Tab-separated table of C-alpha atoms in Angstrom:
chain	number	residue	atom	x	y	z
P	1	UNK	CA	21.522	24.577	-26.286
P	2	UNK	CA	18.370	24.281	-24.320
P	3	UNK	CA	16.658	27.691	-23.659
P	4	UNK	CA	17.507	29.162	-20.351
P	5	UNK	CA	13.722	30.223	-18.778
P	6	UNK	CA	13.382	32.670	-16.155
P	7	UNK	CA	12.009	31.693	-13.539
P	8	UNK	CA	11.827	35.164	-11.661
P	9	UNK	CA	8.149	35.220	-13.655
P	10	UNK	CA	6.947	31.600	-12.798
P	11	UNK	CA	4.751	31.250	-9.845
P	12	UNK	CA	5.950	27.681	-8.407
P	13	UNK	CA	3.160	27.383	-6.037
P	14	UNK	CA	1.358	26.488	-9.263
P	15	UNK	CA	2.964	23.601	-9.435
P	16	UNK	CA	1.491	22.538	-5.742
P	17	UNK	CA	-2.057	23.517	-7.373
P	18	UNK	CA	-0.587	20.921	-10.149
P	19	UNK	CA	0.001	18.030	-7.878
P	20	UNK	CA	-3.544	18.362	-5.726
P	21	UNK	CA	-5.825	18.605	-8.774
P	22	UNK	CA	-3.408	15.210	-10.174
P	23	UNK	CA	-4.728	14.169	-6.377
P	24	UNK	CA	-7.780	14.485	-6.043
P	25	UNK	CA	-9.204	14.466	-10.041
P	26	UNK	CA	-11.547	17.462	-8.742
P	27	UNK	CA	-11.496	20.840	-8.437
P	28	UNK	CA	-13.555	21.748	-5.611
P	29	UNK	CA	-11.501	19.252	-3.362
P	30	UNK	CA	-7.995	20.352	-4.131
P	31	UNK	CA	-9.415	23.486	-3.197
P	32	UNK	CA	-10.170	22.099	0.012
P	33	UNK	CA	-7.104	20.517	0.152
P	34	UNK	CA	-5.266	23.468	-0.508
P	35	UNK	CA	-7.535	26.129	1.730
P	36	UNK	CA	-8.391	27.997	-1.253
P	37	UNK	CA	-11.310	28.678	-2.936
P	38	UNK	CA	-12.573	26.385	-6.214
P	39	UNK	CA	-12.273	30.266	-8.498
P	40	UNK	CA	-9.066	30.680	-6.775
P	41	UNK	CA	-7.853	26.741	-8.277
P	42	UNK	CA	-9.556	27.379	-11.224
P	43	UNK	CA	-8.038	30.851	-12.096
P	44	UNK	CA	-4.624	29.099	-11.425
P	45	UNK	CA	-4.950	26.146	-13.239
P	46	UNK	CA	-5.663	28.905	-16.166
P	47	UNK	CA	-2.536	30.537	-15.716
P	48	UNK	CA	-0.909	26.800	-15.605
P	49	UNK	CA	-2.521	25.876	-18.608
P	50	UNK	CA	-1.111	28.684	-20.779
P	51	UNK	CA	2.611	28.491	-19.104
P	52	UNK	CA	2.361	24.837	-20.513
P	53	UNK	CA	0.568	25.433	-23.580
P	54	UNK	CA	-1.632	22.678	-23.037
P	55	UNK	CA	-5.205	22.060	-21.560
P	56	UNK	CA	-3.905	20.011	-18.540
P	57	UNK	CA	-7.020	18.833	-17.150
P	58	UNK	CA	-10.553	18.044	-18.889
P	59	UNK	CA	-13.999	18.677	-17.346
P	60	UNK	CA	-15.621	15.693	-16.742
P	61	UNK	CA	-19.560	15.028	-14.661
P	62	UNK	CA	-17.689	13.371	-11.832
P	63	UNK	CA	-14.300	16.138	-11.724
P	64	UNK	CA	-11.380	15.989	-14.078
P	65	UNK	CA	-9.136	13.644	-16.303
P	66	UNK	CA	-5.445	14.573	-16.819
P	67	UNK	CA	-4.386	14.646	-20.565
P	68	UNK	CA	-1.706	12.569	-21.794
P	69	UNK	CA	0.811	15.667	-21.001
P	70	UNK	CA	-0.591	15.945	-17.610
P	71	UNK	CA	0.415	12.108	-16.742
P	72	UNK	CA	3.692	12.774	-18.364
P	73	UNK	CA	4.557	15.469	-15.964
P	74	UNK	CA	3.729	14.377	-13.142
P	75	UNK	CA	6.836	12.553	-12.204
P	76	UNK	CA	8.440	14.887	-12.766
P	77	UNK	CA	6.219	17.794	-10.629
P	78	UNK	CA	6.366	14.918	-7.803
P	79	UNK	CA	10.109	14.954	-8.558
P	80	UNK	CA	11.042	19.056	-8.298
P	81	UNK	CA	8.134	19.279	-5.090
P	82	UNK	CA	10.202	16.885	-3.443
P	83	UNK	CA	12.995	18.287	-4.054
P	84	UNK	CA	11.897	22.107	-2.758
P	85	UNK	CA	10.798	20.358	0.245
P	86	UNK	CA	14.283	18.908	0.923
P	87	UNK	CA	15.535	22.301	0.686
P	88	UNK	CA	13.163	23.585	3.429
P	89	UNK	CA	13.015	21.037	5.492
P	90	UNK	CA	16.918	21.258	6.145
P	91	UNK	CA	16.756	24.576	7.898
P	92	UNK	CA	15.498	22.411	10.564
P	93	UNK	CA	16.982	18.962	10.850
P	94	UNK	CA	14.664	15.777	11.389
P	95	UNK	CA	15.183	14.999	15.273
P	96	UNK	CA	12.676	11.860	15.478
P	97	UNK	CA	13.090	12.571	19.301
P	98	UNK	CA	11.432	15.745	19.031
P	99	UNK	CA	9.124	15.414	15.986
P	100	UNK	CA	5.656	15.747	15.780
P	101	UNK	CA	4.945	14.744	12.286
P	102	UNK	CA	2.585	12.099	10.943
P	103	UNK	CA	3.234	9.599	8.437
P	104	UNK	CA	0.827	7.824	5.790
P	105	UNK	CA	1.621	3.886	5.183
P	106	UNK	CA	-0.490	1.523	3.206
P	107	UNK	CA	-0.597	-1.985	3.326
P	108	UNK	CA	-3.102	-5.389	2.888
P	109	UNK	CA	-4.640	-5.528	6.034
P	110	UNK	CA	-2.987	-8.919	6.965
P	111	UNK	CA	0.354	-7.297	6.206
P	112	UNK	CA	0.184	-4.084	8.414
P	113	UNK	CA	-1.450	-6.284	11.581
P	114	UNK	CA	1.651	-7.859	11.330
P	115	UNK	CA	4.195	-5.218	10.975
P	116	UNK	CA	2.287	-2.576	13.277
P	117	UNK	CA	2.679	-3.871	17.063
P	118	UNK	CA	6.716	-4.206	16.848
P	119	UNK	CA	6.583	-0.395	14.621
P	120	UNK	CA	4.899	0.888	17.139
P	121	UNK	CA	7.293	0.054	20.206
P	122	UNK	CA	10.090	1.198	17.905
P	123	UNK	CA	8.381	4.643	17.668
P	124	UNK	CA	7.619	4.405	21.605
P	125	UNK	CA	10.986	3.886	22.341
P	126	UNK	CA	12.546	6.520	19.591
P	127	UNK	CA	9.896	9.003	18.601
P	128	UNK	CA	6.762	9.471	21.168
P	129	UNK	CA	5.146	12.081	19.267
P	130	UNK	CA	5.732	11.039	15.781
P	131	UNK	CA	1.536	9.893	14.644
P	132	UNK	CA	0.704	7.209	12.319
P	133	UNK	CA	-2.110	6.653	9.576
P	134	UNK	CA	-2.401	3.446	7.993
P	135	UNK	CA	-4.581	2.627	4.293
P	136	UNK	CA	-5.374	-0.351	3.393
P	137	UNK	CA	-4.563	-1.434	0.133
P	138	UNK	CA	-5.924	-3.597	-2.342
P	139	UNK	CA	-4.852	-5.244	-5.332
P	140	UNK	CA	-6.647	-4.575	-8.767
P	141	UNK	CA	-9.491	-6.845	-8.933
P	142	UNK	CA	-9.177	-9.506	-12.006
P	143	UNK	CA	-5.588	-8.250	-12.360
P	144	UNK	CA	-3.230	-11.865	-12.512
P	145	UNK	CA	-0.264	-10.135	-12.514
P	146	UNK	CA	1.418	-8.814	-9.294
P	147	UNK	CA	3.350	-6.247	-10.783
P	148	UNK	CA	0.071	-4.773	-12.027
P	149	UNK	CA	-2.109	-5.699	-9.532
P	150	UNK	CA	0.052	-2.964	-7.141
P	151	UNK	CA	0.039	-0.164	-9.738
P	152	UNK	CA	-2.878	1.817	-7.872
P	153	UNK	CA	-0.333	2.153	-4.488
P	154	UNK	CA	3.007	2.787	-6.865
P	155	UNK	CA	0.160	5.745	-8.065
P	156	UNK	CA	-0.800	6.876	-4.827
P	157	UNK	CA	2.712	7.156	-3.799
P	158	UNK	CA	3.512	9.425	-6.348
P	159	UNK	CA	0.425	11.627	-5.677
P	160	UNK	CA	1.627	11.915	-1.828
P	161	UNK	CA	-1.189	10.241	-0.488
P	162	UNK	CA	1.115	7.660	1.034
P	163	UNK	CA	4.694	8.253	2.016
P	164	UNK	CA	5.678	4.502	2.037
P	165	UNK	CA	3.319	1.343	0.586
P	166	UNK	CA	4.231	-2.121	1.893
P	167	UNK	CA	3.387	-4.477	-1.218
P	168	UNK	CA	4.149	-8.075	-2.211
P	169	UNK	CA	5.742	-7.336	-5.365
P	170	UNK	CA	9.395	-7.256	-6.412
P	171	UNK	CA	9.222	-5.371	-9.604
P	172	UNK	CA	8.822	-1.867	-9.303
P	173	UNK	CA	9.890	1.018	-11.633
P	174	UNK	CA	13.692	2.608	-10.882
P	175	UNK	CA	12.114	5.686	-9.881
P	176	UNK	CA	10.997	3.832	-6.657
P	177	UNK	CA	13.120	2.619	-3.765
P	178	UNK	CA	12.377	-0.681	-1.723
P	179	UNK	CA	13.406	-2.701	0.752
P	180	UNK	CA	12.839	-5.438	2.200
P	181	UNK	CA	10.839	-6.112	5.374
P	182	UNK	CA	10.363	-9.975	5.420
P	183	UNK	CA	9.099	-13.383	3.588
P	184	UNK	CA	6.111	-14.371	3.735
P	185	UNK	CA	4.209	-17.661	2.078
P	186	UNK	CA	0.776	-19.614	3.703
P	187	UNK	CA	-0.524	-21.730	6.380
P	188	UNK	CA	-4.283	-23.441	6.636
P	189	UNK	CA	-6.045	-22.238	9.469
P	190	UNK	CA	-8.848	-24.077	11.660
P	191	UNK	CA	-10.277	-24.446	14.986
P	192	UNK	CA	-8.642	-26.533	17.296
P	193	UNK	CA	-9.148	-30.168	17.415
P	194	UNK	CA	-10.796	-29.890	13.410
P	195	UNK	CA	-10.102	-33.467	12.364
P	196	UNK	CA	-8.173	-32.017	9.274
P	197	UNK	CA	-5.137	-31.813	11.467
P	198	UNK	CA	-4.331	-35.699	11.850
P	199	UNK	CA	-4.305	-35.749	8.527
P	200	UNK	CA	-3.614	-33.292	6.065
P	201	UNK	CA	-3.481	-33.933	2.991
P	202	UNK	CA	-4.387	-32.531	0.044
P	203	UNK	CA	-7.804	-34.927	-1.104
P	204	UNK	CA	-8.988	-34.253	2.224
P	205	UNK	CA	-8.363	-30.054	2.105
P	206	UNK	CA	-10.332	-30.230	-1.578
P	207	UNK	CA	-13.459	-32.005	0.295
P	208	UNK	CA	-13.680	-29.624	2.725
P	209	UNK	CA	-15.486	-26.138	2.715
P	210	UNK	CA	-13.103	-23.506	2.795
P	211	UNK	CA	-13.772	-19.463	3.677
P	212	UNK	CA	-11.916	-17.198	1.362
P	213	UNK	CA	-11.206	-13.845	2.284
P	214	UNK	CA	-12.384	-11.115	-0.429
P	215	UNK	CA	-12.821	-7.611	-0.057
P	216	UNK	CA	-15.052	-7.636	-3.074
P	217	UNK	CA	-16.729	-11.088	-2.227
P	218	UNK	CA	-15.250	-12.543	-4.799
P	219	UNK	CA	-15.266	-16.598	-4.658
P	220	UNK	CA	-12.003	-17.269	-6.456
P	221	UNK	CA	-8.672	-16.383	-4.821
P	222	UNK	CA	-5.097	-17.534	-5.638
P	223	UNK	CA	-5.585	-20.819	-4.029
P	224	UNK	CA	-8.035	-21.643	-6.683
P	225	UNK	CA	-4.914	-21.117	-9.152
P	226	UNK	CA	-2.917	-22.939	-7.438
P	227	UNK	CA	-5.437	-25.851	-7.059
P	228	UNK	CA	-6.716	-25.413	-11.236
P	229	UNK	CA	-3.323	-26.021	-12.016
P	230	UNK	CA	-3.490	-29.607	-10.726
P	231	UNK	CA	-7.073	-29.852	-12.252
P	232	UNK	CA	-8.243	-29.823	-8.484
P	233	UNK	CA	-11.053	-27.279	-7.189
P	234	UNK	CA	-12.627	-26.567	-3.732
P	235	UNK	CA	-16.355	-25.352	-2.144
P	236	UNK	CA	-15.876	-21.650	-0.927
P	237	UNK	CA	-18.590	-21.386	1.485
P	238	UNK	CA	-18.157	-18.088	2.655
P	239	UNK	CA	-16.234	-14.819	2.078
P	240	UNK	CA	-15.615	-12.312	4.498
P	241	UNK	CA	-13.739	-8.776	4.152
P	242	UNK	CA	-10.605	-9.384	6.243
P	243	UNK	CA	-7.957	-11.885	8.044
P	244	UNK	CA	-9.220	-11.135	11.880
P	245	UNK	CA	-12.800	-11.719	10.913
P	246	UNK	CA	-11.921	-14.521	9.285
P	247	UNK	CA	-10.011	-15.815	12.181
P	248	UNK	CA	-13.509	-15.276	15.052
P	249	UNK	CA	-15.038	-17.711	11.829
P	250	UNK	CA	-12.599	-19.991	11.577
P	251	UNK	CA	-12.540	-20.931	15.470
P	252	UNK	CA	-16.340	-21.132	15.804
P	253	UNK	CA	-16.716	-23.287	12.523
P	254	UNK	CA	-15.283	-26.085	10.130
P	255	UNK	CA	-14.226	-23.939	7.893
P	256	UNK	CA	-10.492	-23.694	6.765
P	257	UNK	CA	-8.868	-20.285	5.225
P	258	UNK	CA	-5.428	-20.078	4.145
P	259	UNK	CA	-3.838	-17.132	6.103
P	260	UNK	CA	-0.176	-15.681	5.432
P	261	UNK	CA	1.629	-17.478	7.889
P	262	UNK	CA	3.411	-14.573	9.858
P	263	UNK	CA	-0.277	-13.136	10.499
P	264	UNK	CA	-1.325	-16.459	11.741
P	265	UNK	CA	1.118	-16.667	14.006
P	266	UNK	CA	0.948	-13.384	15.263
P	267	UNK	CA	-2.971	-13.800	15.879
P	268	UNK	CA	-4.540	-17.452	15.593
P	269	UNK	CA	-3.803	-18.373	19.094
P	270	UNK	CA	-6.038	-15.425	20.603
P	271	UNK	CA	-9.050	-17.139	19.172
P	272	UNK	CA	-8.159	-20.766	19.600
P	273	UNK	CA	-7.138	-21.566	16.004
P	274	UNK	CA	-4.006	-23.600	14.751
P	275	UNK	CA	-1.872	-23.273	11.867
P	276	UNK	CA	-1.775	-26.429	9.763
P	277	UNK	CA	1.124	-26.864	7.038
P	278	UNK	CA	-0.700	-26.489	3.296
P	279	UNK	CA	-1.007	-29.709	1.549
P	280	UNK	CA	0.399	-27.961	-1.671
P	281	UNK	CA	2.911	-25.341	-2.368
P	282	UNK	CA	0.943	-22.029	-2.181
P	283	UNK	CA	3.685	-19.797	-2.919
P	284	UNK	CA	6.435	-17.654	-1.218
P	285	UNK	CA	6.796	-14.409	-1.858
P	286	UNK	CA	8.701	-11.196	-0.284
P	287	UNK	CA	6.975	-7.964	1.130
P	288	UNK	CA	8.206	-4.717	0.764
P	289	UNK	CA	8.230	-1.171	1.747
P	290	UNK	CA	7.873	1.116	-1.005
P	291	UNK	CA	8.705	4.838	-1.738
P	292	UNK	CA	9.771	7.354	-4.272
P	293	UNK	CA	13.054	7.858	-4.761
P	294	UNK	CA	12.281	11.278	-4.551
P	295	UNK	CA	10.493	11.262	-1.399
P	296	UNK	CA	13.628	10.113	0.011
P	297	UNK	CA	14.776	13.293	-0.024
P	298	UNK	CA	12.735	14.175	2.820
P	299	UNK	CA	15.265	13.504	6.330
P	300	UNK	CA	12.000	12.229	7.805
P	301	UNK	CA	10.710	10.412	5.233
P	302	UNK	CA	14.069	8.604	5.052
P	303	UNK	CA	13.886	7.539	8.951
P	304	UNK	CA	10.956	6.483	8.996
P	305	UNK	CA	11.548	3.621	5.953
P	306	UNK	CA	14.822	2.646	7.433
P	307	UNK	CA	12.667	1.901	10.867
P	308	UNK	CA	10.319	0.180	8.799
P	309	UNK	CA	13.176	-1.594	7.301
P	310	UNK	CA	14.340	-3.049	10.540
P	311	UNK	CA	11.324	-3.738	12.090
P	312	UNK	CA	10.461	-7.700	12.017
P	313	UNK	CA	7.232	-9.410	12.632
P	314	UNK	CA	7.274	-10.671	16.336
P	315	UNK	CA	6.874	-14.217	15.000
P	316	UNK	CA	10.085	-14.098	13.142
P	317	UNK	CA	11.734	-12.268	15.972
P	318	UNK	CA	10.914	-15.393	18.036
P	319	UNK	CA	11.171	-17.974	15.995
């Protein structure tokens, strides 16, 4: 029989102090994060440390690490947090009428230009003072697989630094809930009238120069794969940092850039660029909006990824 502890003599506001140290991997910033002072976080994380017989978190020149005990409690911290916020946060019921709260969502930059403008005449329509914040998120760099490649924003999730992530990857852990928003897969983008367009096929797209974009400059993206498979390669001429910059390049160039299609359509025409078919398969894959299950606890929380659920690209809407 497990033993029964009383919790009558443990401070559970400690466990808050937990989850913003997990945060932040520094002191002096939970303590920001929290109002208090960095004695006040460090005298608590004392008290924590002895409740849990173990060290917790370890000094380091740049903040703190979390031992291996830390990591394994942090689920389940995120877990019972969530949980006493439910319980709160019924004694006055979500009205997304009436609300004034503010949501976090990350996404790839090409993925939330394309699911903002229609989110935000939803929220217009249904919930005027609700705010948004939007992060941009990035894959690991070198990482091959997807499932991996997201595990930073499955992370931040479960640190409440985002309440939902919109990622292209299928596999998540069962602790998280998903759904799906829409498919994506890739077109070729260039400047109107680019001779590529009477003919495009795939000798031609290798002989051209091609701009990649690469947060990290990086000159080897997943059309490379695709293209080493068939013992093909291509000339990146330039990288730039994101799909709209890429897009004023595109239409004042030769270059070509493979763009998810839904963004292309959403944005090439403003700047006088068409969407050419690929020459090859470049892949198809589905996006979706991520969250703890946990989290879902939270009435709010819960709207807002159903909206995001049934909120379609204006491409697809019209197409």
């Amino acid at each position: 029989m497990l033993k029964q502890v009383d919790l009558s003599r443990v401070d559970l506001n400690l466990l808050v102090l937990f989850e913003a140290v997990l945060a932040e991997r520094h002191v002096g910033r939970a303590a920001d994060r929290l109002s208090l002072s960095p004695s006040a976080v460090s005298h608590g994380l004392g008290r924590l440390r002895r409740l849990l017989n173990d060290p917790l978190f370890l000094r380091t020149p740049r903040g703190v690490v979390p031992t291996a005990r830390a990591e394994d409690l942090s689920a389940a911290v995120a877990d019972a947090l969530a949980r006493v916020r439910s319980v709160v946060a019924s004694a006055e019921p979500f009205d997304p009428a009436t609300s004034r709260r503010r949501f976090t969502i990350g996404a790839p930059d090409g993925v939330s230009a394309v699911i903002l403008p229609p989110l935000l005449q939803r929220l217009r329509q249904a919930a005027p003072s609700i705010d948004l914040g939007i992060c941009q998120l990035l894959p690991t760099r070198g990482e091959t697989s997807v499932e991996r490649a997201w595990l930073s924003s499955l992370l931040d999730l479960e640190a409440c630094k985002l309440d939902a992530a919109v990622i292209p990857s299928d596999d998540v852990p069962a602790r998280f809930a998903k759904q799906v928003l829409y498919e994506e897969d890739f077109v070729i983008a260039a400047r109107a009238g680019h001779s590529f367009a009477a003919d495009p096929n795939l000798d031609r797209y290798c002989a051209m120069q091609h701009l990649l974009v690469s947060v990290t400059g990086d000159g080897h993206g997943f059309v490379d794969r695709v293209l080493g498979e068939q013992g093909r390669t291509r000339r990146i001429a330039l990288t730039v940092p994101n799909f709209l910059f890429a897009l004023a390049v595109v239409a004042e160039t030769d270059l070509l850039c493979a763009l998810p299609r839904c963004f292309a359509a959403t944005y090439a025409g403003r700047f006088g660029v068409v969407a050419i078919e690929a020459p090859a398969p470049l892949g198809r894959f589905r996006l979706n909006a991520v969250t703890t299950k946990a989290a879902l606890m939270d009435e709010g929380l819960a709207w807002m990824l159903s909206l995001l659920s049934e909120t379609r690209p204006a491409s697809i809407q019209s197409a």
